[in-house]
XYZ file of C-alpha atoms in Angstrom:
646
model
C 192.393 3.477 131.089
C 190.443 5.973 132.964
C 187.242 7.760 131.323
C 184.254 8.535 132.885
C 180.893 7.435 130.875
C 177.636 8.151 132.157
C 175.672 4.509 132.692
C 172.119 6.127 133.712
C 170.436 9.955 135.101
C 172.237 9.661 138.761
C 175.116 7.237 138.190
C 178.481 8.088 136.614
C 180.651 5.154 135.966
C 184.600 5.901 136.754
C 186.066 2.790 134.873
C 186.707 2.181 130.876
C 183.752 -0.158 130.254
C 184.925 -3.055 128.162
C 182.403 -6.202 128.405
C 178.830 -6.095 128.892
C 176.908 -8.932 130.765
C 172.990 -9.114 130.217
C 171.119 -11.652 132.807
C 167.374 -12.768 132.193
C 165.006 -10.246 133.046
C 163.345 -12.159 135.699
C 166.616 -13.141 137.269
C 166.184 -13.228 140.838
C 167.622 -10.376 142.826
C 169.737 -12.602 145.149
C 171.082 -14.642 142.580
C 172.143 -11.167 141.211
C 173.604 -9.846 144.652
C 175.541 -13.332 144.805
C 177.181 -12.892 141.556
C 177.997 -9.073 141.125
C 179.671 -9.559 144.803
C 182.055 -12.395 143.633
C 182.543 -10.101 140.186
C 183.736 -7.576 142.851
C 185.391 -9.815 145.522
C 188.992 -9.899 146.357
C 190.882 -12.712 144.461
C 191.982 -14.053 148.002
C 188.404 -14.693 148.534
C 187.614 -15.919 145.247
C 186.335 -13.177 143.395
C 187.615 -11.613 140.141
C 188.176 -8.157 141.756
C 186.682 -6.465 138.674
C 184.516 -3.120 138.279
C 180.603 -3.713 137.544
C 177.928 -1.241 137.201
C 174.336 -1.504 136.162
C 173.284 0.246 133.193
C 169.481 1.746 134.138
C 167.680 2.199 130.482
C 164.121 4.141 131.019
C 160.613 2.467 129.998
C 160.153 1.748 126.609
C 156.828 2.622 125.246
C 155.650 2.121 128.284
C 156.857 -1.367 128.908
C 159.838 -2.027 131.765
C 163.072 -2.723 129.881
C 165.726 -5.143 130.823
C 167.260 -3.694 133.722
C 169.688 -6.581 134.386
C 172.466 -5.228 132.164
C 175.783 -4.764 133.312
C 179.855 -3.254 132.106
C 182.596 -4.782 133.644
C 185.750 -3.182 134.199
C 189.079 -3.452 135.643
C 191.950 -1.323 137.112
C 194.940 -0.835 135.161
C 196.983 -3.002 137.767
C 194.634 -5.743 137.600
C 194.939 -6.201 133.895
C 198.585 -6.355 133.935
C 198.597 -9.279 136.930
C 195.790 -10.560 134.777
C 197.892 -10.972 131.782
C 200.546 -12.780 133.669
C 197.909 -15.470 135.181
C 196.661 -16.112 131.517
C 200.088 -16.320 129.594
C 200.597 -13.683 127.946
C 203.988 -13.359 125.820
C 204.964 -9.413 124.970
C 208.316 -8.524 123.217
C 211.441 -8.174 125.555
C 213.551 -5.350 125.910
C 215.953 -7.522 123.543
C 213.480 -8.352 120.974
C 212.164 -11.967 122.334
C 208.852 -12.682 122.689
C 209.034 -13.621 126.445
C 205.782 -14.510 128.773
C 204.769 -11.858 130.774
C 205.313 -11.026 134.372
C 204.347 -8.244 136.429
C 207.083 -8.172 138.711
C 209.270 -7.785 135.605
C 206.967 -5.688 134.032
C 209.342 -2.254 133.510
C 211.677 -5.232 131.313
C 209.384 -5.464 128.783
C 209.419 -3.274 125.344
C 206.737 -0.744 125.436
C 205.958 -0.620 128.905
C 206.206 3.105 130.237
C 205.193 4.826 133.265
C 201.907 2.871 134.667
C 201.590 0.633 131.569
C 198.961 2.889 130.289
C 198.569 1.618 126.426
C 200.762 -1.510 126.587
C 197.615 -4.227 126.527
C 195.682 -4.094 123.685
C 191.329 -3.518 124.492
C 191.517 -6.818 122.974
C 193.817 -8.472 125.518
C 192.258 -6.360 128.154
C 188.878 -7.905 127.406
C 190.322 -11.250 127.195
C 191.482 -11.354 130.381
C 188.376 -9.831 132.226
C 186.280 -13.106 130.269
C 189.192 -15.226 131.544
C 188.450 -14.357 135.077
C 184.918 -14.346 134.846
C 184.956 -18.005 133.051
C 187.268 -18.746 136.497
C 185.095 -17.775 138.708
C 184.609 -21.054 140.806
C 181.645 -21.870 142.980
C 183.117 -22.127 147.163
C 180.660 -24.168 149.432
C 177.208 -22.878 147.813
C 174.549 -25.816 146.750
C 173.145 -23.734 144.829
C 172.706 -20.622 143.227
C 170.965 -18.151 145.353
C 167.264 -17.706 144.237
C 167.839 -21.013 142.203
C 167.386 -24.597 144.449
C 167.463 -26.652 141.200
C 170.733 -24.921 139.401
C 172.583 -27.109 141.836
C 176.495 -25.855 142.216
C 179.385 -27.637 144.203
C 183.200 -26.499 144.544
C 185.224 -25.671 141.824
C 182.027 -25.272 139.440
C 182.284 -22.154 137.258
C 179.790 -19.835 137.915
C 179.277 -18.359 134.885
C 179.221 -21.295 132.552
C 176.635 -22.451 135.017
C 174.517 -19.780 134.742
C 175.115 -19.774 130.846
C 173.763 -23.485 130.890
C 170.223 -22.666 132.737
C 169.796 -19.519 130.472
C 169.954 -17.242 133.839
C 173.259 -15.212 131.916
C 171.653 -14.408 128.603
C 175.103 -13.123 126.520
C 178.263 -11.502 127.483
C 180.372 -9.646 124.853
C 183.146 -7.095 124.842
C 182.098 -3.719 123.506
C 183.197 -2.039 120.506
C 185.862 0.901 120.689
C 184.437 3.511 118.645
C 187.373 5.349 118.085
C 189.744 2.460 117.383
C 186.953 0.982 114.997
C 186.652 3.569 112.985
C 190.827 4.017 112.440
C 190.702 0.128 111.391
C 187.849 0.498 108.936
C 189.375 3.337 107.243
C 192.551 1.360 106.585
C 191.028 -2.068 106.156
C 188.117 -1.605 103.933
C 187.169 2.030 103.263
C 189.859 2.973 101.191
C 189.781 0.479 98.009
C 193.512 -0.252 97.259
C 195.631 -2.793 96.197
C 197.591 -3.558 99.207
C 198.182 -5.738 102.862
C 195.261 -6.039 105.033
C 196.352 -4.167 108.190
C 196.746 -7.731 109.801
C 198.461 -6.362 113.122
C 195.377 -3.717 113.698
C 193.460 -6.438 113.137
C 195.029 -8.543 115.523
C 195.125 -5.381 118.041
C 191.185 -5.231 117.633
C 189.773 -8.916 117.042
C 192.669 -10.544 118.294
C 195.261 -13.482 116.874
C 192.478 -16.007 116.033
C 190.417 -13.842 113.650
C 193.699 -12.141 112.141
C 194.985 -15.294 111.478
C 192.130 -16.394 109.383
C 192.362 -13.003 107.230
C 196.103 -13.571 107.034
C 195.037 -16.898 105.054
C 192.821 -15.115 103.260
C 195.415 -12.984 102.315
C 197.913 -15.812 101.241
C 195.447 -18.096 99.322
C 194.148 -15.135 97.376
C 197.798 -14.451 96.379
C 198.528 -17.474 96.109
C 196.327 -18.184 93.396
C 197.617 -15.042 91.428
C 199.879 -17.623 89.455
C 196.885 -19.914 89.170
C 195.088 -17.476 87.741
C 197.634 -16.193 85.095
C 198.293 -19.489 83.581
C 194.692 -20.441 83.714
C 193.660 -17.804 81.353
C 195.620 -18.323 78.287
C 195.545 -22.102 78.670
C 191.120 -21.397 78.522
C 191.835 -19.394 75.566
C 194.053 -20.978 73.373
C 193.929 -24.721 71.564
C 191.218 -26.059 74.450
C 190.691 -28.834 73.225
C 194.527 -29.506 73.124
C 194.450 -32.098 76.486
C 197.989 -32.209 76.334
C 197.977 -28.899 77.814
C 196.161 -29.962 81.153
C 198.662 -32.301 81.570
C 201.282 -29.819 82.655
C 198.496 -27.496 83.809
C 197.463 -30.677 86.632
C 201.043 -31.132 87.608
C 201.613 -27.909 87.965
C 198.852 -27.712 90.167
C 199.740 -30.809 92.601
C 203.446 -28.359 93.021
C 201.399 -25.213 93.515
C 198.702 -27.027 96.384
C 201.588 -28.670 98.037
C 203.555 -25.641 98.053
C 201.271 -23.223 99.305
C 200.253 -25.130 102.551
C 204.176 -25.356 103.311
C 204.919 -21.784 102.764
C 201.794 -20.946 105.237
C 202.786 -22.649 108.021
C 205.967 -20.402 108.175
C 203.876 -17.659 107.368
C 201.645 -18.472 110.375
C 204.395 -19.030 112.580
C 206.131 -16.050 111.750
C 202.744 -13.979 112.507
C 202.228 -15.803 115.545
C 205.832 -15.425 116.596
C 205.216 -11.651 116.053
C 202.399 -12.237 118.523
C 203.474 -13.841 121.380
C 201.086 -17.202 121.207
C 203.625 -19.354 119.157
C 204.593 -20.324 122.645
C 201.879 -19.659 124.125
C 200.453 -22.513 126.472
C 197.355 -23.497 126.174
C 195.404 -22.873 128.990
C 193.517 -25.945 130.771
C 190.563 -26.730 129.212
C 187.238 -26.323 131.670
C 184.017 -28.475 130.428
C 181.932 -26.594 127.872
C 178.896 -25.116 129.200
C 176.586 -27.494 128.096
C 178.163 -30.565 129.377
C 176.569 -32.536 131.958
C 176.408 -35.974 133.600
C 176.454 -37.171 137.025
C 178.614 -35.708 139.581
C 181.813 -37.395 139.655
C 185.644 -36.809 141.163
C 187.990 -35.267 138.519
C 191.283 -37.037 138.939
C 193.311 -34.317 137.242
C 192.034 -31.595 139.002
C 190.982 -32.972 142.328
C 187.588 -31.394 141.989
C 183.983 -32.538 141.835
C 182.467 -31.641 138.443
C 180.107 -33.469 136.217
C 181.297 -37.549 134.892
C 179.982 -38.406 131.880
C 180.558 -42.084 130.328
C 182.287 -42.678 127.315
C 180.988 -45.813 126.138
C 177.273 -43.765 126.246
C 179.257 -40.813 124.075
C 180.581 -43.784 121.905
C 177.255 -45.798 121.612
C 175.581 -42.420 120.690
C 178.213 -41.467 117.955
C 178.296 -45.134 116.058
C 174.525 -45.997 116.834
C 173.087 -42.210 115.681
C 175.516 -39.701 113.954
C 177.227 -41.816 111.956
C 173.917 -43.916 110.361
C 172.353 -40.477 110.118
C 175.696 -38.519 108.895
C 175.273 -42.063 106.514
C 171.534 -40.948 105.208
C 172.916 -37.411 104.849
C 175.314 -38.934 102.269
C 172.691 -40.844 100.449
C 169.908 -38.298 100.093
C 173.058 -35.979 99.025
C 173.770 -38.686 96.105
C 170.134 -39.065 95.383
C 169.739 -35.559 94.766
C 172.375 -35.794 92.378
C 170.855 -38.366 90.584
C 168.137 -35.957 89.912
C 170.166 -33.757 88.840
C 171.970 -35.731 86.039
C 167.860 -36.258 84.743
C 167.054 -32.792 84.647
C 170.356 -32.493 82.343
C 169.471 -35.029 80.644
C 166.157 -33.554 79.996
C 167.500 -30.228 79.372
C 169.314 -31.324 76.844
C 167.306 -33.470 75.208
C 165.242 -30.352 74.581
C 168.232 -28.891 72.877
C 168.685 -31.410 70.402
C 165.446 -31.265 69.308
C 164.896 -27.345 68.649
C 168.572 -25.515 69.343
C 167.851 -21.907 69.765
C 168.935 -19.262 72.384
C 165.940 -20.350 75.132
C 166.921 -23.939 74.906
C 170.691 -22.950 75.164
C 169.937 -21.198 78.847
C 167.937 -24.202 79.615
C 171.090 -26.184 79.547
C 172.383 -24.262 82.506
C 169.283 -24.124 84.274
C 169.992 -27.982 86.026
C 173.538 -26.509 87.108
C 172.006 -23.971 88.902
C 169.376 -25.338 90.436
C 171.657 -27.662 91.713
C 174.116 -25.655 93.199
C 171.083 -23.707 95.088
C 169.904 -26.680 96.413
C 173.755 -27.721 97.334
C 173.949 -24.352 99.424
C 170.523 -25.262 101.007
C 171.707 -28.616 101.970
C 174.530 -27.626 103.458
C 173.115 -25.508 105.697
C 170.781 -27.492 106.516
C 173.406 -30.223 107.435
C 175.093 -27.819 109.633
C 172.230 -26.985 112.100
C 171.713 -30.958 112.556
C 175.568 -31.502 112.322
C 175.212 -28.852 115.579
C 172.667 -30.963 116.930
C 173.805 -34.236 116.938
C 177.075 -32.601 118.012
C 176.137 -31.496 120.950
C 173.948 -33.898 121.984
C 177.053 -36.439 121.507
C 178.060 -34.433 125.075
C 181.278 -33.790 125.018
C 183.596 -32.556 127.946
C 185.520 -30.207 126.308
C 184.671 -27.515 123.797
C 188.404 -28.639 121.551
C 186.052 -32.362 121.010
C 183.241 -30.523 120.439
C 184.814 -28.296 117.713
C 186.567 -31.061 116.089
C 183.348 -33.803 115.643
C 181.287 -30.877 114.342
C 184.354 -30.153 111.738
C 184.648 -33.818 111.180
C 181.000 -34.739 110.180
C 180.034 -30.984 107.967
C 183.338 -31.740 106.094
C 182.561 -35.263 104.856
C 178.810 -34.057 104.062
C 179.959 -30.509 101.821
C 183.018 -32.436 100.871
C 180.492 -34.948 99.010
C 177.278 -32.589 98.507
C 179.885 -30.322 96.467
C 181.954 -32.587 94.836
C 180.271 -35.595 94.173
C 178.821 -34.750 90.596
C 181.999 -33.597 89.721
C 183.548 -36.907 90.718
C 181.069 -38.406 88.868
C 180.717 -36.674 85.716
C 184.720 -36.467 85.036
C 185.173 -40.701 85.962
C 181.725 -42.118 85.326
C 180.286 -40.023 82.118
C 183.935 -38.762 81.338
C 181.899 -35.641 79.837
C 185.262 -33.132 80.063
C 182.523 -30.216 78.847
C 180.032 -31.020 80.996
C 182.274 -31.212 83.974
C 183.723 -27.637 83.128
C 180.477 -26.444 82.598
C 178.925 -27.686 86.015
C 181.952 -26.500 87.808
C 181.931 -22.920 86.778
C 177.916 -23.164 87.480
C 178.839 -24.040 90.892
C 181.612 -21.726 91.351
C 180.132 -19.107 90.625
C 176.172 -19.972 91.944
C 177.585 -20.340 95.289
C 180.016 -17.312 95.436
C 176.943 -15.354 94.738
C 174.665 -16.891 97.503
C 177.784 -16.834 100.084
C 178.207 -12.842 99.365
C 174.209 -12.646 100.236
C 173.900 -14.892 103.095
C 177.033 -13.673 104.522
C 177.156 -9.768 104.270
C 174.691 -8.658 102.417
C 171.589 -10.156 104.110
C 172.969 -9.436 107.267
C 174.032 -5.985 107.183
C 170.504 -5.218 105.322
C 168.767 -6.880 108.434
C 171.273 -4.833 110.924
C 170.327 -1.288 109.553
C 166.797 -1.975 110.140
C 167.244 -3.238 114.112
C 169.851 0.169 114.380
C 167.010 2.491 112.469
C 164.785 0.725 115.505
C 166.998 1.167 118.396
C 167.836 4.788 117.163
C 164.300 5.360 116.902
C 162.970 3.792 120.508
C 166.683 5.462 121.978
C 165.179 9.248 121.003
C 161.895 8.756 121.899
C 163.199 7.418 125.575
C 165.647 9.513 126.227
C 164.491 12.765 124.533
C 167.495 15.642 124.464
C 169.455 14.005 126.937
C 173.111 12.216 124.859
C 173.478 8.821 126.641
C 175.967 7.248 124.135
C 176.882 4.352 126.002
C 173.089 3.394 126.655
C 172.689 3.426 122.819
C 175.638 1.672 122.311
C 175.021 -1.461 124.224
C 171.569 -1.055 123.135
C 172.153 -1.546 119.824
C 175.444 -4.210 120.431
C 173.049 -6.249 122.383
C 170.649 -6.742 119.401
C 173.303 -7.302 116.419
C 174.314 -10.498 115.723
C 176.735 -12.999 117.646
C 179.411 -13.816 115.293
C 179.860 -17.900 115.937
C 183.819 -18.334 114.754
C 185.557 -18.294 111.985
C 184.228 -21.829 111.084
C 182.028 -20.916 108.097
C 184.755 -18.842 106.764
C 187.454 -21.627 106.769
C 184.891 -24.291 105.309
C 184.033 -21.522 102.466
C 187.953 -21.128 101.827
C 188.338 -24.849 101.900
C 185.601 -25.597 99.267
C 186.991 -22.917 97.108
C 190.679 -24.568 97.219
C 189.217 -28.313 96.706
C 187.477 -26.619 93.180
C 190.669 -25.183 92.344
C 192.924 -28.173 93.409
C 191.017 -31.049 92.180
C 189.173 -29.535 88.473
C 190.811 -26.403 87.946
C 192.841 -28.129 85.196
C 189.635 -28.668 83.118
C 188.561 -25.402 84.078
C 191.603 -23.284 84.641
C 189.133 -20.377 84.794
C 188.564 -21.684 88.313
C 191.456 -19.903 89.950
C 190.666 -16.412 88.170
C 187.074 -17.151 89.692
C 187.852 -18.012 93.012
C 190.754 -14.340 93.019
C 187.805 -12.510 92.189
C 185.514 -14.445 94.828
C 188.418 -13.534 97.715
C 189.297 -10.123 96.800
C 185.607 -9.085 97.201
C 185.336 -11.345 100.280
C 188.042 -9.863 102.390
C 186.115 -6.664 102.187
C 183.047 -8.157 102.866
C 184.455 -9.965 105.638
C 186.071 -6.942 106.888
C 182.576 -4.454 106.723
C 180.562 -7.227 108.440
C 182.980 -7.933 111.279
C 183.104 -4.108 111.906
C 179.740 -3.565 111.487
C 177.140 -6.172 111.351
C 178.122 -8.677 114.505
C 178.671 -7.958 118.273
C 182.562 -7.753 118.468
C 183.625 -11.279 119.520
C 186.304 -12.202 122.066
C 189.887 -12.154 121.377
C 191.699 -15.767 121.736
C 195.286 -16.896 121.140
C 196.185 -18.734 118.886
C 199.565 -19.845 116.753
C 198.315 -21.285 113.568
C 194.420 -22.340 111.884
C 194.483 -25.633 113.876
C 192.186 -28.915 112.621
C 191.860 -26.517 109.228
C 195.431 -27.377 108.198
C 194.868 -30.992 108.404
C 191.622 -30.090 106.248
C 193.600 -28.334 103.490
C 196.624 -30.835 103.654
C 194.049 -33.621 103.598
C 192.460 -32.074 100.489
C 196.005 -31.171 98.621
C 196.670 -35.317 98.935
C 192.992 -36.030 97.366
C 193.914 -33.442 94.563
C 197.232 -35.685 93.615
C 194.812 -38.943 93.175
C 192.473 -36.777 90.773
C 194.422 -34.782 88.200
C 196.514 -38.362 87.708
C 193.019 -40.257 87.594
C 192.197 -37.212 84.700
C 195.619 -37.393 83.285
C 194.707 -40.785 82.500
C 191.566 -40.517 80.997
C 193.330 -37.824 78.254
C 193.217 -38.908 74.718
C 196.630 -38.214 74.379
C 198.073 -40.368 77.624
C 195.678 -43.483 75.835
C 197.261 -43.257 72.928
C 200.830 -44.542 74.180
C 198.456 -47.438 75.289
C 196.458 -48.589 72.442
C 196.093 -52.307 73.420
C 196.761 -52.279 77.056
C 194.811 -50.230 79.088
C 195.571 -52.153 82.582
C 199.380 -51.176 81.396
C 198.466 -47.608 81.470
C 196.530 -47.767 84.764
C 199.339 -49.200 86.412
C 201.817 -46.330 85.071
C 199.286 -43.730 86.026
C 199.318 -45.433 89.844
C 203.025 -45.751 89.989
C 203.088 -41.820 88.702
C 200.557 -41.026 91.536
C 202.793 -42.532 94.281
C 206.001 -40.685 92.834
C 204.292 -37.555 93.122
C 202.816 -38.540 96.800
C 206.162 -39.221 97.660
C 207.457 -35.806 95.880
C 204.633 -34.139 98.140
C 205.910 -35.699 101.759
C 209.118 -34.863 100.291
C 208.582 -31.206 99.899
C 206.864 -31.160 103.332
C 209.357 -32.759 104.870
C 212.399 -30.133 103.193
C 210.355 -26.753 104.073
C 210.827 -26.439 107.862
C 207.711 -25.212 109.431
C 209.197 -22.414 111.195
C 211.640 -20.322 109.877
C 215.239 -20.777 110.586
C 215.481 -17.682 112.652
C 212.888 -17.936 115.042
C 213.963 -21.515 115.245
C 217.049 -19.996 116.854
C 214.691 -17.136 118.731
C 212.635 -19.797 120.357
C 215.886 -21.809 121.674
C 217.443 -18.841 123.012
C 214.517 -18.250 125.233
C 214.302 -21.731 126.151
C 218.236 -21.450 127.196
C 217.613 -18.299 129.013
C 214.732 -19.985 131.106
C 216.914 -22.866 131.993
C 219.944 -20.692 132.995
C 217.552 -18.653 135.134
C 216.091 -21.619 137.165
C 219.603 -22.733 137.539
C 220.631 -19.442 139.211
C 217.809 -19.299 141.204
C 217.663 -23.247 142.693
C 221.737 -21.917 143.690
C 220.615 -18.895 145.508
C 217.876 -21.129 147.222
C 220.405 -23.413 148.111
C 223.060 -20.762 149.673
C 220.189 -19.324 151.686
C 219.556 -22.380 153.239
């Protein structure tokens, strides 16, 4: 872990860096003194006993840079006690994934000599953020320098600074070396193969490689999709009887594929170490306030914050405006139906090529405007969110899912609702969903990689640029390097990434048997998005922290949520087939009621099929318990040795 790295003209640093920590610029120098001390300060004493050195960067242009940028550091034998207090699990000497203990640390498989190699940089730089998020305010007021960012025991520091703006960003740096081995086999080399999912995991850590491991899946996943969808587009369409079998084919296939996942996911996270994993205990987010209050739990004073006012602030504000969201979102749509009713109305009257693009002018129009309302949404979804206050950053996460689902579950699908059960237009529908399949897998691959990465050579051509004229002939690489890292982009979660997946899988689930095109589209869409994905996560954003996790949380209940809405709408379309009205020419309430009763067999099929397919695999069912036994035999042991010493 030792390599020395020169940090300015006169000051070597001795320690790996691994996270870099930029204050304000006109941050006090007290409140700095106060802080870098408890960075450095004995645990006993309630520091974080980490390393910390300033990184000096000369003028620029004549103008004083930002000289309050640090790199924090840690010993080698600090880590390893570090990944005990945070719960780490690391494969046995047997071949069980067992929590982590330094005083049994020689026990463990790949532990040899000092432990030089056996935590990951990702695991080493989520433990130095875990014991900087700890650090806890003793018997200061304040924060030196600042009277009015008030502290009191048991605050954390740093989310406390991170609230008044005093700590601008901190971020783990990039490992050149072990970046450029994972882009070579992740993305450079174009091949038909795995993603690399445990180098990504060793790099980004488990959250992030779980979402490419779904990526992964559903792609495959929709290989079968995709296979049957082409020759059933190609031959007899107008044959309905064929997207009869195609829909129930497709509520097997959705229900399927989630069940399959989670044992996928489990066996991944098994393979891990956080399918056990504890979660730690949630500390408030660093925007939370409220008055200061006694925390029962933890016996410490921290901010109280009423939950009748969060209540009264949801139900009185985001739901009437998530409620006027809704509406404008169906007015817009309204529109929409009149432009294609005025498109083609112009086709009637004088059919020729122009007129026949004008027809899918509307669709795309539309979906633009869908994209731009959706993001939109999201910054006031973000908003309102946080201004609901919540304590804990889990709430926070799951309102903010919550309200942008129902708005792009409706913005997106809404006109497809109503054009397949209102107008009952089958070529219309298939027509606006491949428009909006394919509009918004275009403006996704711009907004998300190729918009950024365009706007990230032209800050690095800047930084490289400023870099030679301060520094001249003298090779500073880590100056550049957290230079440029400090400008790029902060990549916010994989959040976007999971809604994009779960608007792809509600077009496929729900329409694709009108359009069984829409699995080939959405292959294509992924394959080209994993690499995507891959470049911009290497190269475009500041390399985000590593945190556990054992499965894609809230987002399953999404997806499974979905998968049950897809059952109600290929019956509701198997009903409206020619074919299925024909068995009913006189009663038509008769052949709602068979549809219904059809819909709640296959409901009951689907909790069925859930219910069969175990979640986690047999043998790490067996793994799991074995461990478990072990634990309980070893506390048994060790209450009898307590008991024949006394």
């Amino acid at each position: 872990m030792q390599l020395g790295l020169s940090v300015s003209d006169s000051d070597v640093s001795s320690f790996t860096p691994l996270v870099v920590l930029e204050l304000a610029d006109d941050t006090k120098a007290e409140a700095i003194t106060w802080l870098l001390n408890r960075i450095r300060g004995k645990q006993q004493n309630g520091g974080a006993e980490l390393l910390v050195d300033q990184l000096l960067f000369p003028a620029q242009d004549g103008q004083k840079s930002n000289q309050n940028v640090f790199v924090v550091g840690s010993t080698l034998q600090r880590l390893l006690k570090g990944a005990e207090d945070v719960g780490l699990f690391k494969e046995f000497q047997d071949g069980t994934m067992r929590g982590f203990t330094y005083a049994n640390r020689e026990s463990f498989k790949d532990f040899y000599g000092d432990g030089e190699g056996f935590l990951s940089d990702a695991e080493c730089q989520y433990i130095i953020k875990h014991e900087l998020d700890t650090l806890r305010a003793k018997n200061e007021e304040h924060v030196p320098g600042y009277p009015k960012v008030k502290l009191y025991p048991g605050k954390s520091v740093v989310r406390r600074l991170q609230s008044k703006g005093v700590l601008v960003q901190y971020f783990p740096l990039h490992n050149k070396e072990d970046l450029k081995r994972l882009s070579f086999s992740w993305y450079k080399k174009i091949k038909l193969s795995f993603q690399p999912l445990d180098d990504i995991r060793h790099y980004f850590g488990e959250g992030l490689a779980l979402y490419f491991g779904f990526l992964e899946y559903f792609t495959f996943a929709l290989v079968p999709m995709a296979f049957i969808g082409i020759p059933y587009y190609l031959f007899d369409w107008e044959d309905y009887d064929k997207y009869v079998l195609f829909a129930v084919f497709n509520l097997v296939w959705s229900t399927v594929f989630l069940e399959v996942w989670k044992r996928c996911s489990a066996t991944l996270a098994y393979g891990w170490g956080t399918l056990s994993h504890k979660k730690a205990f949630e500390e408030p987010r660093a925007g939370f306030h409220g008055a200061l209050g006694f925390n029962p739990i933890t016996g410490r004073e921290e901010p109280v914050y009423p939950s009748s006012k969060r209540q009264l602030r949801i139900y009185l504000v985001s739901v009437p405006f998530v409620l006027l969201c809704l509406y404008l979102s169906f007015y817009v749509m309204m529109v929409y139906f009149d432009m294609e009713n005025w498109a083609i109305s112009i086709y009637n009257e004088n059919p020729n090529l122009a007129t026949g693009i004008l027809l899918f002018v509307p669709s795309i129009i539309y979906a633009v405007v869908i994209e731009i309302m959706n993001l939109l949404y999201r910054y006031a979804a973000e908003f309102l969110t946080n201004w609901e206050n919540h304590r804990l950053e889990s709430s926070f996460q799951n309102h903010l899912v919550l309200k942008v689902l129902v708005f792009n579950f409706v913005n997106c699908f809404a006109s497809l609702f109503y054009i397949a059960f209102v107008m009952q237009d089958m070529v219309l529908l298939r027509q606006s969903l491949a428009t909006l399949l394919i509009t918004s897998q275009i403006l996704n691959q711009v907004m998300e990689a190729f918009l950024p990465y365009w706007l990230q050579r032209r800050r690095n051509k800047k930084v490289h640029k400023r870099m030679r004229r301060m520094m001249g002939d003298k090779e500073l690489p880590l100056l550049e390097q957290v230079q440029l890292e400090t400008e790029m982009n902060t990549y916010l979660g994989t959040f976007d990434d999971y809604l994009e997946q779960f608007l792809l899988f509600g077009y496929v689930s729900l329409f694709s048997c009108v359009y069984p095109l829409a699995a080939v589209l959405v292959v294509l869409n992924n394959i080209t998005e994993v690499y995507s994905d891959a470049f911009k996560m290497c190269h475009v954003f500041k390399r985000p922290f590593s945190e556990p996790a054992a499965n894609i949380g809230v987002w399953q209940l999404a997806f499974e949520t979905m998968s049950i809405i897809s059952v109600v709408t290929n019956c509701a379309l198997i009903g409206l087939s020619s074919q299925v009205k024909a068995y009913f020419p006189e009663s038509e309430t008769q052949m709602i009621l068979i549809v219904v009763a059809i819909e709640h067999v296959l409901l009951a099929f689907k909790f069925i099929l859930a219910f069969v397919i175990p979640d986690v695999p047999k043998h790490i069912q067996v793994k799991l318990a074995k461990l478990e036994f072990d634990s309980l035999e070893a506390l048994k042991k060790r209450k009898i040795l307590e008991a024949a010493e006394t």
